[in-house]
XYZ file of C-alpha atoms in Angstrom:
555
model
C 106.877 81.421 99.400
C 109.771 83.762 99.604
C 112.465 83.516 97.041
C 115.711 81.865 97.983
C 118.998 82.981 96.542
C 120.534 79.543 96.645
C 120.315 76.673 94.246
C 117.388 74.423 95.199
C 119.299 71.354 94.101
C 121.786 72.154 96.839
C 119.090 71.686 99.465
C 117.786 68.532 97.833
C 121.133 66.926 98.448
C 120.653 67.387 102.174
C 117.815 64.876 102.180
C 119.428 62.430 99.817
C 120.517 59.244 101.524
C 123.493 59.043 99.204
C 124.757 62.464 100.267
C 127.845 62.151 102.432
C 127.050 65.184 104.562
C 124.613 64.804 107.447
C 121.360 63.446 105.991
C 118.263 64.863 107.615
C 115.407 62.720 106.458
C 116.389 59.520 104.767
C 117.014 56.939 107.501
C 118.839 59.204 109.934
C 120.799 57.632 112.738
C 119.463 57.882 116.265
C 122.456 59.774 117.522
C 122.314 62.257 114.681
C 118.730 63.205 115.463
C 118.466 62.810 119.205
C 121.645 64.441 120.443
C 120.894 67.997 119.279
C 117.346 67.793 120.605
C 118.549 66.709 124.009
C 120.922 69.643 124.054
C 118.070 72.068 123.417
C 116.799 73.233 126.808
C 113.781 74.978 125.336
C 111.970 71.844 124.200
C 111.072 68.514 125.651
C 112.732 65.835 123.483
C 109.915 63.366 124.091
C 107.127 65.811 123.423
C 107.368 65.839 119.630
C 108.501 62.286 118.773
C 105.020 60.807 118.352
C 103.252 63.610 116.465
C 100.717 62.135 114.072
C 97.026 62.277 113.372
C 95.029 61.463 116.489
C 92.484 58.899 115.312
C 91.426 58.072 118.878
C 89.077 59.897 121.246
C 90.050 63.467 122.006
C 89.488 65.415 125.235
C 87.760 68.775 125.264
C 90.173 71.701 124.969
C 89.944 75.461 125.625
C 86.656 75.067 127.500
C 86.632 78.656 128.918
C 86.538 80.142 125.430
C 83.845 77.673 124.424
C 81.727 78.782 127.378
C 82.384 82.454 126.623
C 81.290 82.033 123.000
C 78.166 80.138 124.058
C 77.375 82.847 126.610
C 77.594 85.555 123.942
C 75.382 83.616 121.545
C 72.776 82.798 124.200
C 72.759 86.409 125.412
C 72.311 87.686 121.866
C 69.335 85.417 121.258
C 67.819 85.985 124.700
C 67.890 89.773 124.461
C 66.797 89.533 120.825
C 63.696 87.551 121.749
C 63.036 90.079 124.508
C 63.293 92.913 121.971
C 60.677 91.257 119.764
C 58.083 90.918 122.540
C 58.959 94.228 124.156
C 58.742 96.313 120.986
C 56.732 99.521 120.808
C 54.179 99.556 118.005
C 54.442 103.344 117.801
C 57.880 103.086 116.217
C 57.810 104.347 112.649
C 55.138 106.895 113.321
C 55.908 110.503 112.588
C 56.732 112.732 115.545
C 53.923 115.015 114.394
C 51.459 112.286 115.310
C 52.271 112.904 118.991
C 51.486 116.014 121.015
C 52.714 117.074 124.404
C 50.142 116.671 127.163
C 50.705 119.276 129.900
C 48.523 117.352 132.333
C 50.581 114.157 132.315
C 53.836 115.819 131.119
C 54.174 113.155 128.425
C 53.601 112.620 124.715
C 50.164 111.412 123.644
C 49.340 109.987 120.240
C 46.724 111.721 118.099
C 43.837 109.391 117.374
C 43.106 110.891 113.944
C 46.602 110.495 112.548
C 47.168 108.150 109.611
C 50.513 107.234 108.202
C 50.160 105.892 104.723
C 53.050 107.679 103.056
C 55.574 104.913 103.542
C 53.094 102.266 102.430
C 52.353 104.140 99.221
C 56.056 104.567 98.542
C 56.753 100.866 99.079
C 53.796 99.983 96.883
C 55.189 102.181 94.152
C 58.561 100.528 94.448
C 57.180 97.007 94.411
C 54.557 97.550 91.725
C 57.093 97.982 88.929
C 57.043 95.119 86.480
C 60.051 92.977 85.649
C 62.008 94.250 82.699
C 63.876 92.294 80.039
C 67.132 93.232 81.699
C 66.089 91.773 85.051
C 64.904 88.524 83.499
C 68.105 88.036 81.526
C 70.183 88.952 84.569
C 68.398 86.433 86.789
C 68.665 83.638 84.243
C 72.333 84.393 83.586
C 73.201 84.330 87.285
C 71.221 81.122 87.832
C 72.971 79.390 84.923
C 76.346 80.641 86.193
C 75.603 79.293 89.657
C 74.600 75.905 88.235
C 77.647 75.699 85.963
C 80.039 76.742 88.741
C 80.048 73.239 90.278
C 81.206 71.371 87.133
C 83.439 74.328 86.322
C 85.300 74.020 89.651
C 85.492 70.244 89.278
C 86.977 70.629 85.791
C 89.536 73.153 87.046
C 90.499 70.738 89.829
C 91.014 67.858 87.385
C 93.043 70.069 85.063
C 95.237 71.229 87.936
C 95.674 67.635 89.054
C 96.743 66.191 85.693
C 97.902 69.176 83.629
C 99.154 71.724 86.143
C 102.164 72.836 84.137
C 100.192 73.159 80.914
C 97.463 75.224 82.595
C 99.965 77.596 84.191
C 101.975 78.033 80.975
C 98.789 78.589 78.968
C 97.477 81.212 81.399
C 100.730 83.182 81.693
C 100.393 84.868 78.269
C 96.667 85.369 78.837
C 97.494 87.557 81.841
C 98.633 90.081 79.232
C 96.499 89.219 76.201
C 93.174 89.735 77.979
C 93.958 93.316 79.121
C 95.226 94.120 75.632
C 92.046 92.696 74.088
C 89.756 94.663 76.411
C 91.744 97.855 75.834
C 91.564 97.587 72.055
C 87.921 96.491 72.148
C 86.662 99.453 74.154
C 88.581 101.837 71.882
C 87.062 100.369 68.728
C 83.572 100.098 70.255
C 83.672 103.685 71.471
C 84.891 104.889 68.069
C 82.041 103.118 66.261
C 79.431 104.369 68.727
C 78.195 107.856 67.889
C 77.190 108.710 71.456
C 80.483 107.531 72.951
C 82.648 109.191 70.304
C 80.708 112.431 70.759
C 81.116 112.465 74.547
C 84.786 111.360 74.402
C 86.790 113.028 71.593
C 89.388 111.096 69.621
C 92.339 112.770 71.322
C 91.119 111.700 74.762
C 90.415 108.174 73.545
C 93.947 107.856 72.183
C 95.355 109.262 75.412
C 93.454 106.691 77.499
C 94.451 103.908 75.091
C 98.143 104.780 75.332
C 97.965 105.149 79.112
C 96.392 101.701 79.523
C 99.008 100.181 77.208
C 101.684 101.840 79.332
C 100.226 100.262 82.483
C 100.073 96.887 80.726
C 103.710 97.281 79.687
C 104.757 97.960 83.287
C 102.809 94.892 84.441
C 104.475 92.771 81.740
C 107.910 94.020 82.803
C 107.174 93.139 86.448
C 105.893 89.672 85.516
C 108.912 88.953 83.326
C 111.285 90.192 86.031
C 109.625 87.966 88.632
C 109.550 84.928 86.346
C 113.188 85.222 85.249
C 114.453 85.696 88.800
C 112.278 83.005 90.375
C 111.696 80.421 87.678
C 112.699 77.539 89.944
C 110.118 78.744 92.494
C 107.412 78.728 89.828
C 108.387 75.211 88.806
C 108.197 74.113 92.451
C 104.878 75.912 92.860
C 103.436 74.021 89.902
C 104.350 70.721 91.535
C 102.916 71.808 94.900
C 99.616 72.811 93.270
C 99.509 69.432 91.523
C 100.041 67.561 94.798
C 97.401 69.645 96.583
C 94.914 69.134 93.746
C 95.462 65.379 93.951
C 94.831 65.441 97.716
C 91.709 67.553 97.283
C 90.395 65.222 94.576
C 90.487 62.407 97.162
C 88.145 64.447 99.394
C 85.565 65.843 96.981
C 82.857 65.801 99.649
C 84.512 68.919 101.059
C 82.888 70.873 98.223
C 79.516 69.806 99.626
C 80.288 70.215 103.324
C 81.983 73.632 103.164
C 79.141 75.417 101.299
C 76.676 73.836 103.735
C 78.674 75.308 106.625
C 78.484 78.705 104.938
C 74.737 78.263 104.422
C 74.424 77.338 108.084
C 76.153 80.589 109.019
C 73.666 82.544 106.878
C 70.732 80.798 108.559
C 72.329 81.490 111.932
C 72.671 85.174 111.023
C 69.044 85.517 109.900
C 67.396 85.663 113.358
C 70.143 87.964 114.689
C 69.438 90.416 111.863
C 65.730 90.233 112.713
C 66.544 90.890 116.358
C 68.626 93.931 115.392
C 65.682 95.309 113.416
C 63.236 94.791 116.283
C 65.693 96.216 118.806
C 65.125 99.630 117.254
C 61.413 99.259 118.043
C 62.193 99.396 121.763
C 61.722 102.932 123.009
C 59.092 105.629 123.258
C 58.292 109.190 122.277
C 59.548 111.622 124.899
C 58.997 115.388 125.208
C 61.745 117.851 124.372
C 61.802 121.582 125.056
C 63.197 124.050 122.548
C 62.851 127.825 123.127
C 59.885 127.331 125.435
C 58.034 125.045 122.981
C 57.510 121.339 123.607
C 57.705 118.699 120.912
C 57.970 114.895 120.831
C 60.809 112.751 119.489
C 61.622 109.055 119.493
C 64.153 107.831 122.065
C 65.485 104.290 122.135
C 65.802 102.411 125.396
C 69.192 102.677 127.048
C 70.000 98.990 126.520
C 69.547 99.052 122.717
C 73.039 100.430 121.828
C 74.612 97.847 124.151
C 72.629 95.105 122.442
C 73.804 96.314 119.039
C 77.408 96.094 120.245
C 76.787 92.602 121.658
C 75.094 91.322 118.491
C 77.722 92.765 116.153
C 80.525 91.297 118.271
C 78.787 87.927 118.247
C 78.353 88.055 114.460
C 82.004 88.976 113.870
C 83.271 86.267 116.190
C 80.879 83.725 114.644
C 82.133 84.603 111.159
C 85.739 84.101 112.231
C 84.799 80.833 113.964
C 83.131 79.578 110.784
C 86.215 80.432 108.699
C 88.479 78.605 111.154
C 86.064 75.688 111.332
C 86.294 75.265 107.580
C 90.092 75.266 107.859
C 89.832 72.707 110.661
C 87.590 70.386 108.646
C 89.832 70.658 105.593
C 92.944 70.012 107.670
C 91.424 67.031 109.444
C 90.270 65.384 106.225
C 93.539 65.967 104.365
C 95.643 64.829 107.333
C 93.717 61.556 107.567
C 94.382 61.005 103.876
C 98.069 61.832 104.352
C 98.789 59.619 107.358
C 96.765 56.639 106.094
C 97.919 53.978 103.739
C 96.381 53.962 100.293
C 94.455 50.779 101.029
C 93.239 51.913 104.471
C 92.053 55.510 104.001
C 89.123 56.179 106.401
C 85.806 56.442 104.598
C 84.288 58.875 107.095
C 87.223 61.256 107.510
C 85.138 64.366 106.826
C 82.463 63.227 109.254
C 85.041 62.648 111.997
C 86.560 66.086 111.319
C 83.131 67.679 111.644
C 82.494 65.773 114.869
C 85.791 66.981 116.330
C 85.198 70.552 115.095
C 81.749 70.827 116.687
C 82.789 68.791 119.707
C 86.102 68.478 121.497
C 87.978 71.134 119.499
C 85.240 73.741 119.276
C 86.856 75.751 122.064
C 90.157 75.763 120.167
C 88.371 77.017 117.073
C 86.753 79.746 119.178
C 90.174 80.894 120.416
C 91.549 81.047 116.871
C 88.450 82.838 115.633
C 88.650 85.364 118.467
C 92.281 86.163 117.655
C 91.485 86.572 113.962
C 88.514 88.798 114.807
C 90.659 90.993 117.068
C 93.399 91.239 114.451
C 90.976 92.245 111.698
C 89.157 94.815 113.849
C 92.361 96.389 115.164
C 93.864 96.458 111.679
C 90.748 98.177 110.333
C 90.962 100.749 113.133
C 94.649 101.374 112.423
C 94.025 101.776 108.695
C 91.121 104.115 109.330
C 93.228 106.214 111.725
C 96.010 106.410 109.159
C 93.602 107.753 106.540
C 92.040 110.309 108.865
C 95.221 111.564 110.542
C 98.323 110.345 108.696
C 100.717 112.787 110.370
C 102.274 112.875 113.829
C 105.113 110.947 115.435
C 102.847 109.435 118.093
C 100.457 108.061 115.476
C 103.379 106.647 113.493
C 104.813 104.874 116.553
C 101.401 103.492 117.512
C 100.825 102.202 113.975
C 104.234 100.548 113.913
C 103.612 98.856 117.255
C 100.127 97.761 116.202
C 101.369 96.366 112.876
C 104.189 94.497 114.645
C 101.740 92.969 117.124
C 99.243 92.055 114.414
C 102.003 90.532 112.295
C 103.135 88.417 115.257
C 99.574 87.194 115.833
C 99.193 86.336 112.141
C 102.468 84.418 112.247
C 101.389 82.597 115.410
C 98.027 81.645 113.940
C 99.384 80.586 110.536
C 99.465 76.810 111.094
C 98.050 76.499 114.591
C 94.540 75.448 113.601
C 95.983 72.974 111.070
C 98.084 71.392 113.805
C 95.144 71.359 116.230
C 93.028 69.527 113.649
C 95.753 66.889 113.337
C 96.592 66.317 116.999
C 93.551 67.614 118.902
C 95.730 69.748 121.186
C 94.685 73.036 122.761
C 95.360 76.289 120.960
C 98.384 77.459 122.948
C 99.923 73.996 122.921
C 99.371 73.705 119.175
C 100.927 77.113 118.570
C 104.021 76.227 120.615
C 104.399 72.761 119.096
C 103.958 74.095 115.558
C 106.645 76.725 116.094
C 109.019 74.155 117.617
C 108.265 71.677 114.837
C 109.108 74.142 112.077
C 112.105 75.536 113.952
C 113.696 72.156 114.602
C 113.278 71.112 110.993
C 114.534 74.422 109.578
C 111.154 75.225 108.096
C 109.371 78.534 108.405
C 105.883 79.891 107.860
C 107.490 82.568 105.710
C 108.469 79.949 103.133
C 105.027 78.437 102.698
C 103.537 79.002 99.307
C 102.474 82.562 98.648
C 103.355 82.204 94.980
C 100.776 79.428 94.636
C 98.030 81.775 95.811
C 98.988 84.370 93.215
C 99.237 81.827 90.427
C 95.881 80.284 91.334
C 94.327 83.740 91.536
C 95.681 84.546 88.092
C 94.341 81.276 86.684
C 90.814 81.787 88.022
C 90.881 85.414 86.848
C 91.719 84.318 83.323
C 89.110 81.532 83.312
C 86.387 83.794 84.722
C 87.252 86.499 82.197
C 86.942 83.957 79.384
C 83.566 82.912 80.789
C 82.444 86.555 80.910
C 83.398 87.054 77.258
C 81.502 83.893 76.292
C 78.485 85.035 78.323
C 78.481 88.402 76.571
C 78.645 86.700 73.172
C 75.687 84.447 74.004
C 73.639 87.374 75.314
C 74.347 89.389 72.181
C 73.162 86.476 70.064
C 69.990 85.416 71.889
C 68.723 88.681 73.434
C 68.215 92.316 72.572
C 69.811 93.764 75.688
C 72.152 96.005 73.760
C 74.575 97.800 76.057
C 73.045 96.132 79.113
C 74.665 92.871 78.009
C 77.996 94.269 79.235
C 76.610 94.768 82.726
C 75.063 91.290 82.823
C 78.357 89.740 81.701
C 80.275 91.687 84.357
C 77.895 90.518 87.091
C 78.232 86.919 85.888
C 82.013 87.350 86.016
C 81.792 88.672 89.593
C 79.663 85.711 90.706
C 81.959 83.153 89.101
C 85.150 84.726 90.425
C 83.701 84.760 93.957
C 83.006 81.030 93.699
C 86.436 80.345 92.220
C 88.038 82.468 94.963
C 86.442 80.107 97.466
C 87.957 77.210 95.508
C 91.393 78.864 95.715
C 90.918 79.387 99.460
C 90.206 75.665 99.926
C 93.231 74.689 97.839
C 95.439 77.057 99.867
C 94.295 75.381 103.077
C 95.137 71.996 101.562
C 98.648 73.244 100.725
C 99.151 74.474 104.295
C 97.914 71.187 105.762
C 100.195 69.097 103.575
C 103.074 71.367 104.579
C 102.439 70.668 108.278
C 102.056 66.941 107.603
C 105.335 66.958 105.699
C 107.030 68.721 108.631
C 105.704 66.028 111.004
C 106.998 63.312 108.673
C 110.364 64.991 108.446
C 110.534 65.370 112.224
C 109.963 61.630 112.701
C 112.157 60.588 109.772
C 109.128 58.927 108.166
C 107.628 59.043 104.670
C 103.852 58.604 104.594
C 103.315 60.013 101.094
C 106.315 59.584 98.838
C 104.888 61.837 96.113
C 104.588 64.680 98.637
C 108.165 64.314 99.862
C 109.477 64.327 96.307
C 108.043 67.838 95.904
C 108.222 69.435 99.350
C 111.823 68.315 99.893
C 112.861 71.101 97.516
C 111.379 73.844 99.697
C 114.086 76.279 100.830
C 115.196 75.967 104.432
C 114.964 78.717 107.011
C 118.306 80.462 107.368
C 117.161 82.238 110.522
C 117.575 79.087 112.621
C 120.975 77.622 113.352
C 121.172 73.899 113.818
C 124.067 71.468 114.151
C 122.289 69.203 111.671
C 123.103 71.633 108.852
C 126.703 71.991 107.764
C 128.213 75.385 108.413
C 128.966 75.772 104.753
C 125.281 75.942 103.961
C 124.710 78.693 106.532
C 127.606 80.805 105.351
């Protein structure tokens, strides 16, 4: 969320029913809300009055993109199965096992050739016995994976009930942990004869001072951000608490979302097998060099095209799975938001899954395709900038590409959340979301970005503490020696990946609640009072003029 230079209490007064100047939310008069909308020629005043969660049956949307995605998937599997049955068993043989036959003008395999080199190499690689390091590494990763579930659940409960305390406790640890690791490596290297011999004292002191200098700069940046945006941090703490409470009401998401990811892995498995067997399709062909003939392997002409098709299908499928998870999260949270406490649907996640794999699958395919295009184009632009950073033409092309990609990111920010709530098509959801935020002086720019950074800092601190504890346990119960550092680092990587997924889910919950709050505000309704008490303090968008806001506030 971008910082706002105004006093947040000033904006809170806008929504207060006791405020004498043009209330926006609390029981607005019909004339105050309807007259400016009727004067807006760009929007239909009746189109947005009944926005709410669509609990009823939904029609199929974006069918052409659904058919296109299905066609790509079916083509990938069809050609993959063909590659398996059409493979050439001679693949993998050395070219020296074939000789050129002048009679048939082709390559003929020698009958006496035996190729056991690769088998002996693989046998040598696989015949090595498990070491103590590998056993401790496997057990550590397994224990970390098992403990990650209660660990995430504990973090969620702490964020729900003690958000402010967790944030305040982690803020100093952002600095204390780097200082601890810096001092520890210096002392450990000094006490180690091999390390102190390879790295003289002067160099160790130089590295120590340099790291402390970097830590000091980071501390100065953090303090500068906190002092200038303390009210934003306070608001962020409340938003995280509200999102954690909403997520705690839908704990089955932590079972459904990993299963969707596992389903994607199982879906990828045969495609990877098909890609391997696609290379088996070809034959040894003769080549002439300086009057001599020799044989070399040549793939069939359709194999590169199949690789392009399969990779495109995998990228699009990955983006579709990411958007499907956002859709399921949004649908479940929206049902919780727009339902009364005593009438919350018991099968909200199941209905979201049914809509995601059914009527709205085409919409998810559109969103996934746009995300896939944005990521691929951005990777190409970044790669071109690294290879050839100079030139006015390249600079102009990069600027245009970044502007277009930024516009697509902005367009796609809340579209899938809105589609999960209403069941509308992608383009309709994008337009309605933009109009919804514009009319209510809300902007995608103001949605929580600070919350993501704070949550990332919290999980980094917690995972670092877990890594230190893991190293201490390994030092006490095993004789790994220096390898214990590597095992602890790998355990930290595994845990932080899992916690990053937790942060991603919580971010999607925050976005969904933001859209639900905008819908409430547009209708002048309050479905969740505790949400309005927090989100009402979000800064308004100054880029949109509206007669509902006094001119003094826009000055």
